[in-house]
PDB file of N, CA and C in Angstrom:
ATOM      1  N   ILE A   1      29.391  72.450  -5.911  1.00 67.00           N
ATOM      2  CA  ILE A   1      28.559  71.612  -6.808  1.00 67.00           C
ATOM      3  C   ILE A   1      28.207  70.421  -6.109  1.00 67.00           C
ATOM      4  N   LEU A   2      29.154  69.809  -5.248  1.00 74.00           N
ATOM      5  CA  LEU A   2      28.760  68.564  -4.617  1.00 74.00           C
ATOM      6  C   LEU A   2      28.310  68.722  -3.105  1.00 74.00           C
ATOM      7  N   CYS A   3      27.813  69.940  -2.803  1.00 74.00           N
ATOM      8  CA  CYS A   3      27.342  70.223  -1.436  1.00 74.00           C
ATOM      9  C   CYS A   3      25.841  70.370  -1.293  1.00 74.00           C
ATOM     10  N   GLY A   4      25.044  70.283  -2.440  1.00 78.00           N
ATOM     11  CA  GLY A   4      23.534  70.539  -2.360  1.00 78.00           C
ATOM     12  C   GLY A   4      22.782  69.250  -2.909  1.00 78.00           C
ATOM     13  N   ALA A   5      21.532  69.483  -2.948  1.00 85.00           N
ATOM     14  CA  ALA A   5      20.699  68.525  -3.548  1.00 85.00           C
ATOM     15  C   ALA A   5      20.916  68.272  -4.887  1.00 85.00           C
ATOM     16  N   GLY A   6      20.969  66.954  -5.273  1.00 85.00           N
ATOM     17  CA  GLY A   6      21.162  66.541  -6.684  1.00 85.00           C
ATOM     18  C   GLY A   6      22.664  66.797  -7.045  1.00 85.00           C
ATOM     19  N   SER A   7      23.491  66.713  -6.122  1.00 85.00           N
ATOM     20  CA  SER A   7      24.917  67.037  -6.203  1.00 85.00           C
ATOM     21  C   SER A   7      25.692  66.107  -7.155  1.00 85.00           C
ATOM     22  N   VAL A   8      25.415  64.727  -7.078  1.00 84.00           N
ATOM     23  CA  VAL A   8      26.039  63.857  -8.008  1.00 84.00           C
ATOM     24  C   VAL A   8      25.643  64.164  -9.422  1.00 84.00           C
ATOM     25  N   ALA A   9      24.384  64.343  -9.714  1.00 88.00           N
ATOM     26  CA  ALA A   9      23.844  64.621 -10.989  1.00 88.00           C
ATOM     27  C   ALA A   9      24.417  66.011 -11.638  1.00 88.00           C
ATOM     28  N   ASN A  10      24.443  66.941 -10.655  1.00 88.00           N
ATOM     29  CA  ASN A  10      25.069  68.208 -11.019  1.00 88.00           C
ATOM     30  C   ASN A  10      26.579  68.160 -11.384  1.00 88.00           C
ATOM     31  N   ALA A  11      27.261  67.361 -10.526  1.00 86.00           N
ATOM     32  CA  ALA A  11      28.746  67.302 -10.885  1.00 86.00           C
ATOM     33  C   ALA A  11      28.912  66.646 -12.230  1.00 86.00           C
ATOM     34  N   ARG A  12      28.243  65.468 -12.462  1.00 86.00           N
ATOM     35  CA  ARG A  12      28.300  64.772 -13.796  1.00 86.00           C
ATOM     36  C   ARG A  12      27.910  65.669 -14.819  1.00 86.00           C
ATOM     37  N   SER A  13      27.001  66.483 -14.746  1.00 89.00           N
ATOM     38  CA  SER A  13      26.481  67.371 -15.758  1.00 89.00           C
ATOM     39  C   SER A  13      27.612  68.413 -16.140  1.00 89.00           C
ATOM     40  N   MET A  14      28.110  68.869 -15.021  1.00 86.00           N
ATOM     41  CA  MET A  14      29.222  69.916 -15.110  1.00 86.00           C
ATOM     42  C   MET A  14      30.432  69.335 -15.948  1.00 86.00           C
ATOM     43  N   MET A  15      30.748  68.125 -15.517  1.00 85.00           N
ATOM     44  CA  MET A  15      31.990  67.476 -16.144  1.00 85.00           C
ATOM     45  C   MET A  15      31.674  67.231 -17.676  1.00 85.00           C
ATOM     46  N   THR A  16      30.535  66.769 -18.018  1.00 86.00           N
ATOM     47  CA  THR A  16      30.237  66.448 -19.304  1.00 86.00           C
ATOM     48  C   THR A  16      30.159  67.687 -20.207  1.00 86.00           C
ATOM     49  N   GLU A  17      29.556  68.841 -19.622  1.00 89.00           N
ATOM     50  CA  GLU A  17      29.567  70.071 -20.298  1.00 89.00           C
ATOM     51  C   GLU A  17      30.994  70.738 -20.536  1.00 89.00           C
ATOM     52  N   CYS A  18      31.761  70.641 -19.526  1.00 86.00           N
ATOM     53  CA  CYS A  18      33.148  71.132 -19.618  1.00 86.00           C
ATOM     54  C   CYS A  18      33.873  70.370 -20.730  1.00 86.00           C
ATOM     55  N   PHE A  19      33.723  69.113 -20.621  1.00 85.00           N
ATOM     56  CA  PHE A  19      34.350  68.265 -21.753  1.00 85.00           C
ATOM     57  C   PHE A  19      33.957  68.693 -23.104  1.00 85.00           C
ATOM     58  N   ARG A  20      32.692  68.846 -23.293  1.00 87.00           N
ATOM     59  CA  ARG A  20      32.103  69.262 -24.610  1.00 87.00           C
ATOM     60  C   ARG A  20      32.531  70.602 -25.047  1.00 87.00           C
ATOM     61  N   LEU A  21      32.721  71.599 -24.166  1.00 86.00           N
ATOM     62  CA  LEU A  21      33.138  72.985 -24.467  1.00 86.00           C
ATOM     63  C   LEU A  21      34.609  73.149 -24.694  1.00 86.00           C
ATOM     64  N   LEU A  22      35.332  72.328 -24.162  1.00 83.00           N
ATOM     65  CA  LEU A  22      36.852  72.504 -24.369  1.00 83.00           C
ATOM     66  C   LEU A  22      37.334  72.156 -25.813  1.00 83.00           C
ATOM     67  N   ASN A  23      38.414  72.663 -26.169  1.00 73.00           N
ATOM     68  CA  ASN A  23      38.952  72.440 -27.455  1.00 73.00           C
ATOM     69  C   ASN A  23      39.059  70.922 -27.696  1.00 73.00           C
ATOM     70  N   LYS A  24      38.513  70.463 -28.888  1.00 73.00           N
ATOM     71  CA  LYS A  24      38.503  69.177 -29.167  1.00 73.00           C
ATOM     72  C   LYS A  24      39.820  68.455 -29.261  1.00 73.00           C
ATOM     73  N   GLU A  25      40.912  69.134 -29.442  1.00 73.00           N
ATOM     74  CA  GLU A  25      42.172  68.472 -29.580  1.00 73.00           C
ATOM     75  C   GLU A  25      43.159  68.722 -28.380  1.00 73.00           C
ATOM     76  N   SER A  26      42.962  69.852 -27.720  1.00 75.00           N
ATOM     77  CA  SER A  26      43.994  70.297 -26.718  1.00 75.00           C
ATOM     78  C   SER A  26      43.240  70.940 -25.451  1.00 75.00           C
ATOM     79  N   GLY A  27      42.111  70.435 -25.133  1.00 80.00           N
ATOM     80  CA  GLY A  27      41.542  71.149 -23.940  1.00 80.00           C
ATOM     81  C   GLY A  27      42.111  70.701 -22.604  1.00 80.00           C
ATOM     82  N   VAL A  28      42.006  71.664 -21.753  1.00 84.00           N
ATOM     83  CA  VAL A  28      42.587  71.417 -20.356  1.00 84.00           C
ATOM     84  C   VAL A  28      41.651  72.089 -19.365  1.00 84.00           C
ATOM     85  N   MET A  29      41.336  71.291 -18.255  1.00 85.00           N
ATOM     86  CA  MET A  29      40.454  71.874 -17.211  1.00 85.00           C
ATOM     87  C   MET A  29      41.160  71.603 -15.885  1.00 85.00           C
ATOM     88  N   MET A  30      41.225  72.604 -15.059  1.00 86.00           N
ATOM     89  CA  MET A  30      41.788  72.455 -13.634  1.00 86.00           C
ATOM     90  C   MET A  30      40.688  72.592 -12.608  1.00 86.00           C
ATOM     91  N   ILE A  31      40.790  71.683 -11.631  1.00 86.00           N
ATOM     92  CA  ILE A  31      39.785  71.666 -10.547  1.00 86.00           C
ATOM     93  C   ILE A  31      40.555  71.720  -9.221  1.00 86.00           C
ATOM     94  N   ILE A  32      40.244  72.534  -8.294  1.00 85.00           N
ATOM     95  CA  ILE A  32      40.751  72.544  -6.971  1.00 85.00           C
ATOM     96  C   ILE A  32      39.772  72.078  -6.011  1.00 85.00           C
ATOM     97  N   SER A  33      40.141  71.083  -5.159  1.00 84.00           N
ATOM     98  CA  SER A  33      39.382  70.474  -4.280  1.00 84.00           C
ATOM     99  C   SER A  33      40.006  69.932  -3.026  1.00 84.00           C
ATOM    100  N   SER A  34      39.213  69.779  -1.939  1.00 81.00           N
ATOM    101  CA  SER A  34      39.754  69.263  -0.689  1.00 81.00           C
ATOM    102  C   SER A  34      39.597  67.740  -0.706  1.00 81.00           C
ATOM    103  N   ALA A  35      38.823  67.178  -1.774  1.00 83.00           N
ATOM    104  CA  ALA A  35      38.599  65.714  -1.810  1.00 83.00           C
ATOM    105  C   ALA A  35      39.799  64.998  -2.243  1.00 83.00           C
ATOM    106  N   ARG A  36      39.907  63.838  -1.795  1.00 83.00           N
ATOM    107  CA  ARG A  36      41.050  63.044  -2.149  1.00 83.00           C
ATOM    108  C   ARG A  36      40.796  62.449  -3.611  1.00 83.00           C
ATOM    109  N   PRO A  37      41.933  62.252  -4.303  1.00 85.00           N
ATOM    110  CA  PRO A  37      41.729  61.530  -5.740  1.00 85.00           C
ATOM    111  C   PRO A  37      40.832  60.478  -5.788  1.00 85.00           C
ATOM    112  N   GLU A  38      40.816  59.493  -4.852  1.00 86.00           N
ATOM    113  CA  GLU A  38      39.973  58.294  -4.917  1.00 86.00           C
ATOM    114  C   GLU A  38      38.492  58.608  -4.790  1.00 86.00           C
ATOM    115  N   ASP A  39      38.216  59.813  -4.257  1.00 85.00           N
ATOM    116  CA  ASP A  39      36.837  60.334  -4.032  1.00 85.00           C
ATOM    117  C   ASP A  39      36.413  61.110  -5.235  1.00 85.00           C
ATOM    118  N   ARG A  40      37.265  61.575  -5.971  1.00 83.00           N
ATOM    119  CA  ARG A  40      36.887  62.372  -7.253  1.00 83.00           C
ATOM    120  C   ARG A  40      36.985  61.603  -8.543  1.00 83.00           C
ATOM    121  N   ALA A  41      37.767  60.545  -8.569  1.00 83.00           N
ATOM    122  CA  ALA A  41      37.879  59.740  -9.773  1.00 83.00           C
ATOM    123  C   ALA A  41      36.647  59.316 -10.411  1.00 83.00           C
ATOM    124  N   VAL A  42      35.660  59.117  -9.778  1.00 82.00           N
ATOM    125  CA  VAL A  42      34.408  58.684 -10.417  1.00 82.00           C
ATOM    126  C   VAL A  42      33.815  59.715 -11.195  1.00 82.00           C
ATOM    127  N   TYR A  43      34.048  60.949 -10.975  1.00 80.00           N
ATOM    128  CA  TYR A  43      33.501  62.158 -11.761  1.00 80.00           C
ATOM    129  C   TYR A  43      34.318  62.374 -13.082  1.00 80.00           C
ATOM    130  N   PHE A  44      35.650  61.875 -12.928  1.00 79.00           N
ATOM    131  CA  PHE A  44      36.533  62.195 -14.097  1.00 79.00           C
ATOM    132  C   PHE A  44      36.537  61.038 -15.088  1.00 79.00           C
ATOM    133  N   GLU A  45      35.910  59.937 -14.760  1.00 78.00           N
ATOM    134  CA  GLU A  45      35.920  58.845 -15.524  1.00 78.00           C
ATOM    135  C   GLU A  45      34.698  58.725 -16.486  1.00 78.00           C
ATOM    136  N   ASN A  46      33.695  59.664 -16.439  1.00 72.00           N
ATOM    137  CA  ASN A  46      32.535  59.489 -17.229  1.00 72.00           C
ATOM    138  C   ASN A  46      32.772  60.069 -18.734  1.00 72.00           C
ATOM    139  N   ASP A  47      33.756  60.838 -18.907  1.00 73.00           N
ATOM    140  CA  ASP A  47      34.022  61.344 -20.308  1.00 73.00           C
ATOM    141  C   ASP A  47      35.275  60.858 -20.729  1.00 73.00           C
ATOM    142  N   ALA A  48      35.527  61.010 -22.022  1.00 78.00           N
ATOM    143  CA  ALA A  48      36.721  60.454 -22.674  1.00 78.00           C
ATOM    144  C   ALA A  48      38.006  61.372 -22.491  1.00 78.00           C
ATOM    145  N   TRP A  49      38.278  61.797 -21.345  1.00 79.00           N
ATOM    146  CA  TRP A  49      39.525  62.522 -20.907  1.00 79.00           C
ATOM    147  C   TRP A  49      40.654  61.662 -21.178  1.00 79.00           C
ATOM    148  N   SER A  50      41.732  62.144 -21.751  1.00 80.00           N
ATOM    149  CA  SER A  50      42.957  61.324 -22.030  1.00 80.00           C
ATOM    150  C   SER A  50      43.647  61.066 -20.808  1.00 80.00           C
ATOM    151  N   GLY A  51      43.458  62.010 -19.865  1.00 82.00           N
ATOM    152  CA  GLY A  51      44.218  61.662 -18.623  1.00 82.00           C
ATOM    153  C   GLY A  51      43.819  62.668 -17.548  1.00 82.00           C
ATOM    154  N   VAL A  52      44.243  62.332 -16.332  1.00 84.00           N
ATOM    155  CA  VAL A  52      44.134  63.234 -15.101  1.00 84.00           C
ATOM    156  C   VAL A  52      45.366  63.232 -14.343  1.00 84.00           C
ATOM    157  N   GLU A  53      45.847  64.407 -14.052  1.00 84.00           N
ATOM    158  CA  GLU A  53      47.028  64.645 -13.162  1.00 84.00           C
ATOM    159  C   GLU A  53      46.477  65.109 -11.760  1.00 84.00           C
ATOM    160  N   ASN A  54      46.943  64.381 -10.778  1.00 87.00           N
ATOM    161  CA  ASN A  54      46.572  64.799  -9.348  1.00 87.00           C
ATOM    162  C   ASN A  54      47.765  65.452  -8.700  1.00 87.00           C
ATOM    163  N   ILE A  55      47.616  66.684  -8.262  1.00 86.00           N
ATOM    164  CA  ILE A  55      48.664  67.440  -7.489  1.00 86.00           C
ATOM    165  C   ILE A  55      48.289  67.695  -6.192  1.00 86.00           C
ATOM    166  N   LYS A  56      48.908  67.198  -5.157  1.00 86.00           N
ATOM    167  CA  LYS A  56      48.548  67.577  -3.853  1.00 86.00           C
ATOM    168  C   LYS A  56      49.284  68.956  -3.531  1.00 86.00           C
ATOM    169  N   LEU A  57      48.576  69.978  -3.064  1.00 80.00           N
ATOM    170  CA  LEU A  57      49.059  71.223  -2.752  1.00 80.00           C
ATOM    171  C   LEU A  57      49.740  71.178  -1.328  1.00 80.00           C
ATOM    172  N   PRO A  58      50.994  71.889  -1.328  1.00 74.00           N
ATOM    173  CA  PRO A  58      51.745  71.739  -0.134  1.00 74.00           C
ATOM    174  C   PRO A  58      51.207  72.538   1.028  1.00 74.00           C
ATOM    175  N   SER A  59      51.674  72.047   2.155  1.00 64.00           N
ATOM    176  CA  SER A  59      51.262  72.800   3.428  1.00 64.00           C
ATOM    177  C   SER A  59      52.293  74.038   3.618  1.00 64.00           C
ATOM    178  N   THR A  60      52.062  74.770   4.630  1.00 60.00           N
ATOM    179  CA  THR A  60      53.059  75.883   4.842  1.00 60.00           C
ATOM    180  C   THR A  60      54.327  75.321   5.345  1.00 60.00           C
ATOM    181  N   GLU A  61      55.317  76.163   5.613  1.00 56.00           N
ATOM    182  CA  GLU A  61      56.581  75.691   6.096  1.00 56.00           C
ATOM    183  C   GLU A  61      56.591  75.083   7.458  1.00 56.00           C
ATOM    184  N   ASP A  62      55.686  75.669   8.293  1.00 57.00           N
ATOM    185  CA  ASP A  62      55.563  75.229   9.629  1.00 57.00           C
ATOM    186  C   ASP A  62      54.737  74.006   9.760  1.00 57.00           C
ATOM    187  N   GLY A  63      54.256  73.335   8.638  1.00 55.00           N
ATOM    188  CA  GLY A  63      53.522  72.148   8.622  1.00 55.00           C
ATOM    189  C   GLY A  63      51.936  72.253   8.802  1.00 55.00           C
ATOM    190  N   LYS A  64      51.527  73.495   8.954  1.00 58.00           N
ATOM    191  CA  LYS A  64      50.159  73.700   9.060  1.00 58.00           C
ATOM    192  C   LYS A  64      49.630  73.852   7.694  1.00 58.00           C
ATOM    193  N   HIS A  65      48.387  73.450   7.552  1.00 52.00           N
ATOM    194  CA  HIS A  65      47.694  73.654   6.248  1.00 52.00           C
ATOM    195  C   HIS A  65      47.297  75.047   5.801  1.00 52.00           C
ATOM    196  N   VAL A  66      47.387  75.257   4.597  1.00 54.00           N
ATOM    197  CA  VAL A  66      47.112  76.592   4.036  1.00 54.00           C
ATOM    198  C   VAL A  66      45.659  76.981   4.252  1.00 54.00           C
ATOM    199  N   ASN A  67      44.736  76.053   3.929  1.00 51.00           N
ATOM    200  CA  ASN A  67      43.291  76.355   3.991  1.00 51.00           C
ATOM    201  C   ASN A  67      42.782  76.317   5.389  1.00 51.00           C
ATOM    202  N   ARG A  68      41.544  76.800   5.567  1.00 54.00           N
ATOM    203  CA  ARG A  68      41.025  77.028   6.999  1.00 54.00           C
ATOM    204  C   ARG A  68      40.519  75.552   7.532  1.00 54.00           C
ATOM    205  N   LYS A  69      40.134  74.717   6.657  1.00 55.00           N
ATOM    206  CA  LYS A  69      39.666  73.395   7.171  1.00 55.00           C
ATOM    207  C   LYS A  69      40.772  72.489   7.578  1.00 55.00           C
ATOM    208  N   LYS A  70      42.052  72.849   7.366  1.00 59.00           N
ATOM    209  CA  LYS A  70      43.147  72.030   7.810  1.00 59.00           C
ATOM    210  C   LYS A  70      43.133  70.726   7.237  1.00 59.00           C
ATOM    211  N   THR A  71      42.652  70.495   6.025  1.00 68.00           N
ATOM    212  CA  THR A  71      42.685  69.379   5.273  1.00 68.00           C
ATOM    213  C   THR A  71      43.589  69.550   4.056  1.00 68.00           C
ATOM    214  N   ASP A  72      43.906  68.451   3.458  1.00 76.00           N
ATOM    215  CA  ASP A  72      44.762  68.446   2.267  1.00 76.00           C
ATOM    216  C   ASP A  72      43.847  68.992   1.099  1.00 76.00           C
ATOM    217  N   SER A  73      44.569  69.669   0.175  1.00 81.00           N
ATOM    218  CA  SER A  73      43.833  70.277  -1.045  1.00 81.00           C
ATOM    219  C   SER A  73      44.620  69.695  -2.255  1.00 81.00           C
ATOM    220  N   TYR A  74      43.833  69.581  -3.379  1.00 85.00           N
ATOM    221  CA  TYR A  74      44.438  68.905  -4.559  1.00 85.00           C
ATOM    222  C   TYR A  74      43.997  69.698  -5.779  1.00 85.00           C
ATOM    223  N   VAL A  75      44.846  69.764  -6.834  1.00 86.00           N
ATOM    224  CA  VAL A  75      44.522  70.337  -7.988  1.00 86.00           C
ATOM    225  C   VAL A  75      44.415  69.133  -8.945  1.00 86.00           C
ATOM    226  N   TYR A  76      43.323  69.082  -9.692  1.00 86.00           N
ATOM    227  CA  TYR A  76      43.176  68.010 -10.663  1.00 86.00           C
ATOM    228  C   TYR A  76      43.206  68.587 -11.992  1.00 86.00           C
ATOM    229  N   ILE A  77      44.005  68.155 -12.981  1.00 84.00           N
ATOM    230  CA  ILE A  77      44.253  68.677 -14.219  1.00 84.00           C
ATOM    231  C   ILE A  77      43.697  67.633 -15.166  1.00 84.00           C
ATOM    232  N   LEU A  78      42.606  67.848 -15.895  1.00 80.00           N
ATOM    233  CA  LEU A  78      42.079  66.926 -16.804  1.00 80.00           C
ATOM    234  C   LEU A  78      42.397  67.431 -18.228  1.00 80.00           C
ATOM    235  N   TYR A  79      42.903  66.535 -19.056  1.00 80.00           N
ATOM    236  CA  TYR A  79      43.317  66.957 -20.380  1.00 80.00           C
ATOM    237  C   TYR A  79      42.955  65.996 -21.443  1.00 80.00           C
ATOM    238  N   LYS A  80      42.933  66.617 -22.707  1.00 73.00           N
ATOM    239  CA  LYS A  80      42.682  65.792 -23.864  1.00 73.00           C
ATOM    240  C   LYS A  80      44.111  65.459 -24.466  1.00 73.00           C
ATOM    241  N   GLN A  81      44.109  64.511 -25.258  1.00 67.00           N
ATOM    242  CA  GLN A  81      45.414  63.816 -25.692  1.00 67.00           C
ATOM    243  C   GLN A  81      46.453  64.882 -26.117  1.00 67.00           C
ATOM    244  N   SER A  82      46.283  65.808 -27.146  1.00 54.00           N
ATOM    245  CA  SER A  82      47.399  66.464 -27.649  1.00 54.00           C
ATOM    246  C   SER A  82      47.802  67.603 -26.708  1.00 54.00           C
ATOM    247  N   TRP A  83      47.105  67.916 -25.725  1.00 48.00           N
ATOM    248  CA  TRP A  83      47.610  68.915 -24.711  1.00 48.00           C
ATOM    249  C   TRP A  83      48.858  68.272 -24.062  1.00 48.00           C
ATOM    250  N   ARG A  84      48.796  66.983 -23.547  1.00 50.00           N
ATOM    251  CA  ARG A  84      49.856  66.389 -22.837  1.00 50.00           C
ATOM    252  C   ARG A  84      51.132  66.333 -23.810  1.00 50.00           C
ATOM    253  N   THR A  85      50.854  65.990 -25.025  1.00 52.00           N
ATOM    254  CA  THR A  85      51.935  65.860 -25.969  1.00 52.00           C
ATOM    255  C   THR A  85      52.693  67.283 -26.077  1.00 52.00           C
ATOM    256  N   GLN A  86      51.880  68.465 -26.255  1.00 51.00           N
ATOM    257  CA  GLN A  86      52.397  69.703 -26.283  1.00 51.00           C
ATOM    258  C   GLN A  86      53.227  70.150 -25.110  1.00 51.00           C
ATOM    259  N   VAL A  87      52.744  69.732 -23.868  1.00 52.00           N
ATOM    260  CA  VAL A  87      53.437  70.159 -22.722  1.00 52.00           C
ATOM    261  C   VAL A  87      54.782  69.345 -22.615  1.00 52.00           C
ATOM    262  N   GLU A  88      54.805  68.155 -22.953  1.00 54.00           N
ATOM    263  CA  GLU A  88      56.009  67.389 -22.962  1.00 54.00           C
ATOM    264  C   GLU A  88      57.064  67.867 -23.957  1.00 54.00           C
ATOM    265  N   THR A  89      56.786  68.615 -24.983  1.00 47.00           N
ATOM    266  CA  THR A  89      57.722  69.072 -25.916  1.00 47.00           C
ATOM    267  C   THR A  89      58.384  70.349 -25.466  1.00 47.00           C
ATOM    268  N   PHE A  90      57.982  71.136 -24.438  1.00 44.00           N
ATOM    269  CA  PHE A  90      58.427  72.376 -23.888  1.00 44.00           C
ATOM    270  C   PHE A  90      59.773  72.095 -23.213  1.00 44.00           C
TER     271      PHE A  90
END
């Protein structure tokens, strides 16, 4: 989504539409990206997400990166309020 013409507008549209479609009380969305959290934060702040968890994916045991680009990868978990409460009760 962020690699073509109009990429910023496309990313913002995608995020807004995902937010709209998810369950109003307990929606969760996961994004996998090689971009650092500080580079993706601007896209996550446009909608009223209750929070974002950033998880850096581990490298292999020998220290080499799992993906071909040899860059870090992250999982971003965006959630609405009650989802976080439900997870903490398990």
